[in-house]
Coordinates of C-alpha atoms in Angstrom, one line a residue:
Chain A
E1 CA 9.9 -7.5 -14.8
D2 CA 7.7 -6.0 -12.1
Q3 CA 4.1 -5.9 -13.3
V4 CA 0.7 -5.0 -11.8
T5 CA -2.5 -6.0 -13.7
Q6 CA -6.0 -4.9 -12.8
S7 CA -9.2 -6.5 -14.0
P8 CA -11.7 -5.8 -15.2
E9 CA -10.8 -2.7 -17.1
A10 CA -14.4 -1.4 -16.7
L11 CA -17.3 -2.5 -14.6
R12 CA -20.9 -1.4 -14.5
L13 CA -23.0 -2.3 -11.5
Q14 CA -26.5 -1.5 -10.4
E15 CA -26.9 0.2 -7.1
G16 CA -26.7 -2.4 -4.4
E17 CA -25.1 -5.0 -6.6
S18 CA -21.9 -6.2 -4.8
S19 CA -18.8 -7.1 -6.8
S20 CA -15.0 -7.3 -6.6
L21 CA -12.1 -5.7 -8.4
N22 CA -8.9 -7.6 -8.9
C23 CA -5.2 -6.5 -8.8
S24 CA -2.6 -9.2 -9.6
Y25 CA 1.1 -8.6 -9.3
T26 CA 4.4 -10.1 -10.1
V27 CA 7.1 -8.2 -8.4
S28 CA 10.3 -8.9 -6.5
G29 CA 10.3 -7.8 -3.0
L30 CA 6.8 -6.6 -2.2
R31 CA 6.9 -3.8 0.4
G32 CA 3.2 -3.0 0.4
L33 CA 0.1 -2.9 -1.8
F34 CA -1.9 0.3 -2.1
W35 CA -5.4 1.1 -3.3
Y36 CA -6.4 4.5 -4.6
R37 CA -9.6 6.1 -5.9
Q38 CA -9.6 8.6 -8.7
D39 CA -12.5 10.8 -9.7
P40 CA -12.6 12.4 -13.2
G41 CA -10.4 15.5 -13.3
K42 CA -9.0 14.9 -9.9
G43 CA -5.8 13.4 -8.4
P44 CA -5.9 9.9 -6.9
E45 CA -7.0 9.6 -3.3
F46 CA -5.4 7.0 -1.0
L47 CA -7.7 4.3 0.3
F48 CA -5.8 1.4 1.8
T49 CA -2.4 -0.1 2.5
L50 CA -1.9 -3.9 2.8
Y51 CA 1.5 -5.4 3.8
S52 CA 1.1 -9.1 4.2
A53 CA -1.0 -12.0 2.8
G54 CA -4.2 -12.5 4.8
E55 CA -4.4 -8.9 5.8
E56 CA -7.8 -7.1 5.3
K57 CA -8.8 -3.4 5.6
E58 CA -12.3 -2.0 5.5
K59 CA -13.7 1.5 5.0
E60 CA -17.5 2.0 4.6
R61 CA -18.6 -0.2 1.7
L62 CA -15.1 -1.1 0.6
K63 CA -12.9 -4.0 1.8
A64 CA -9.4 -4.8 0.6
T65 CA -7.8 -8.2 0.9
L66 CA -4.3 -9.5 0.0
T67 CA -2.9 -12.8 -1.0
K68 CA 0.6 -13.7 -2.1
K69 CA -0.2 -13.0 -5.8
E70 CA -3.2 -10.7 -5.8
S71 CA -5.5 -8.3 -4.0
F72 CA -9.2 -7.8 -4.2
L73 CA -11.2 -4.7 -3.6
H74 CA -14.7 -5.8 -2.5
I75 CA -17.5 -3.3 -2.9
T76 CA -20.6 -4.2 -0.9
A77 CA -24.0 -2.7 -1.9
P78 CA -22.4 0.1 -3.9
K79 CA -23.9 3.5 -4.4
P80 CA -23.6 5.9 -7.4
E81 CA -21.1 7.9 -5.4
D82 CA -18.8 4.9 -5.5
S83 CA -18.4 5.5 -9.2
A84 CA -14.7 6.2 -9.9
T85 CA -11.5 4.6 -11.2
Y86 CA -9.8 2.4 -8.7
L87 CA -6.1 2.2 -8.9
C88 CA -3.8 -0.5 -7.4
A89 CA -0.1 0.1 -6.8
V90 CA 2.6 -2.2 -5.5
Q91 CA 5.7 -0.9 -3.7
V92 CA 9.1 -2.4 -4.4
P93 CA 12.6 -1.4 -3.0
L94 CA 14.9 1.0 -4.6
A95 CA 18.6 1.6 -3.8
G96 CA 19.2 2.8 -0.3
N97 CA 16.1 3.0 1.9
N98 CA 13.9 4.3 -0.9
R99 CA 11.0 2.6 -2.6
K100 CA 9.0 3.0 -5.8
L101 CA 5.4 2.3 -6.8
I102 CA 4.4 0.1 -9.7
W103 CA 0.9 1.1 -10.8
G104 CA -1.9 -0.8 -12.5
L105 CA -4.0 0.8 -15.2
G106 CA -7.1 0.9 -13.0
T107 CA -10.7 -0.3 -13.1
S108 CA -13.3 2.2 -14.1
L109 CA -16.4 1.5 -12.0
A110 CA -19.8 2.9 -12.8
V111 CA -22.7 2.4 -10.4
N112 CA -26.2 3.1 -11.8
P113 CA -29.0 4.2 -9.6
Chain B
N1 CA -3.0 21.9 6.6
A2 CA -3.2 22.7 2.9
G3 CA -3.0 19.8 0.5
V4 CA -0.6 19.5 -2.4
M5 CA -0.8 22.6 -4.5
Q6 CA -0.2 22.5 -8.2
N7 CA -0.1 25.4 -10.6
P8 CA -1.0 26.3 -13.1
R9 CA -4.1 24.1 -13.3
H10 CA -4.3 24.6 -17.0
L11 CA -1.5 25.6 -19.4
V12 CA -1.6 26.1 -23.1
R13 CA 1.6 26.2 -25.1
R14 CA 2.5 26.3 -28.8
R15 CA 4.9 23.7 -30.2
G16 CA 8.5 24.6 -29.4
Q17 CA 7.7 26.7 -26.2
E18 CA 8.6 25.8 -22.7
A19 CA 6.2 24.6 -20.0
R20 CA 6.9 24.9 -16.3
L21 CA 4.7 23.1 -13.8
R22 CA 5.0 23.9 -10.1
C23 CA 4.2 21.7 -7.1
S24 CA 4.1 22.7 -3.5
P25 CA 4.0 19.6 -1.3
M26 CA 2.1 19.3 1.9
K27 CA 3.8 20.9 4.9
G28 CA 6.4 18.6 6.4
H29 CA 6.7 16.5 3.2
S30 CA 10.1 16.2 1.7
H31 CA 9.4 13.6 -1.0
V32 CA 7.8 14.6 -4.3
Y33 CA 6.7 12.5 -7.2
W34 CA 5.6 13.5 -10.7
Y35 CA 3.3 11.5 -12.8
R36 CA 1.8 11.9 -16.3
Q37 CA -1.7 10.7 -17.3
L38 CA -3.2 10.6 -20.7
P39 CA -7.0 10.4 -21.2
E40 CA -8.2 6.8 -20.6
E41 CA -4.7 5.7 -19.6
G42 CA -3.0 4.9 -16.3
L43 CA -0.6 6.9 -14.3
K44 CA 2.9 7.0 -15.7
F45 CA 5.7 7.5 -13.2
M46 CA 8.1 10.2 -14.2
V47 CA 10.4 11.2 -11.4
Y48 CA 10.9 11.0 -7.6
L49 CA 12.7 13.7 -5.8
Q50 CA 13.7 14.3 -2.2
K51 CA 14.8 17.8 -1.3
E52 CA 17.6 18.8 -3.8
N53 CA 18.1 15.2 -4.8
I54 CA 16.7 13.1 -7.7
I55 CA 16.0 9.6 -6.3
D56 CA 14.5 7.9 -9.3
E57 CA 14.1 9.5 -12.8
S58 CA 13.6 6.2 -14.7
G59 CA 10.2 7.3 -16.0
M60 CA 11.3 10.7 -17.4
P61 CA 12.2 11.1 -21.1
K62 CA 16.0 11.8 -21.4
E63 CA 15.5 14.8 -23.6
R64 CA 13.5 18.0 -23.0
F65 CA 12.2 17.0 -19.5
S66 CA 13.8 18.0 -16.2
A67 CA 12.7 18.2 -12.6
E68 CA 14.0 19.9 -9.5
F69 CA 13.0 20.2 -5.9
P70 CA 15.2 23.0 -4.4
K71 CA 15.8 23.5 -0.7
E72 CA 13.4 26.4 -0.7
G73 CA 10.4 26.7 -2.9
P74 CA 8.2 24.4 -4.9
S75 CA 9.2 21.4 -7.1
I76 CA 9.4 22.3 -10.8
L77 CA 8.8 20.0 -13.8
R78 CA 10.2 21.7 -16.9
I79 CA 9.4 20.6 -20.4
Q80 CA 11.4 22.3 -23.1
Q81 CA 10.4 22.6 -26.8
V82 CA 7.0 21.0 -26.2
V83 CA 5.4 18.8 -28.8
R84 CA 1.7 17.8 -29.2
G85 CA 2.5 14.5 -27.6
D86 CA 3.3 16.3 -24.3
S87 CA -0.4 17.2 -23.9
A88 CA -1.5 15.4 -20.8
A89 CA -2.4 15.9 -17.1
Y90 CA 0.6 16.1 -14.9
F91 CA 0.1 15.1 -11.3
C92 CA 2.4 15.8 -8.4
A93 CA 2.3 13.8 -5.1
S94 CA 4.1 14.2 -1.8
S95 CA 4.9 12.2 1.2
P96 CA 6.7 12.7 4.5
Y97 CA 9.0 9.7 3.8
S98 CA 9.4 6.9 1.2
T99 CA 6.0 5.3 1.3
G100 CA 3.2 4.3 -1.0
E101 CA 0.7 6.5 0.8
L102 CA 0.9 9.5 -1.4
F103 CA -1.0 12.8 -1.3
F104 CA -1.8 14.0 -4.8
G105 CA -2.5 17.4 -6.1
E106 CA -5.3 18.3 -8.5
G107 CA -3.0 18.1 -11.5
S108 CA -1.8 20.5 -14.2
R109 CA -3.4 20.0 -17.6
L110 CA -1.0 20.9 -20.4
T111 CA -2.4 21.5 -23.9
V112 CA 0.1 21.9 -26.8
L113 CA -1.3 23.5 -29.9

């Protein structure tokens, strides 16, 4: 069964304290891995797409990496405004040319000033 | 270019009533996805539609729930005879094709009394 697991469930950091969030997956036919950010009371916001092992993407203090079994979202010198829930989703094929997303439960990040 | 528009943002219904949630995708987007999210829980996929067609409804309860995306007008998620367990935030997302890069609306929060 296709599955996406994120860890830790919650993470509390001091401002400037770098860390990493993990997204591990067991799926058949990976078509892409996606990271999203969700603020309280808002819809998720797309951050990154990764397609193949070894690929990396960066945006400000965030860097996403991908291996054959997992992805990491590295947060360098985080600021309080980075506090949010970070969601990972893996895309797998559906019938025809369509695809579906399998979502993790997210990591809730809190960055203290 | 307006984002994904969902309405109503908040809806209160009594048990047994019907709830209709509307979603207008971004301009040019023909793929619509509905998700449900409970407090402190992850996104639960419900249904994936592409103009007038249901592509994947594997996440939608067989009874009381239905979704449509007509040729003209918004996508509608309809919940008949609501129960307290239906109370949740319902998010709509859209994309121009079958991809994991989704654009989410702000959500509709349903409360069943």
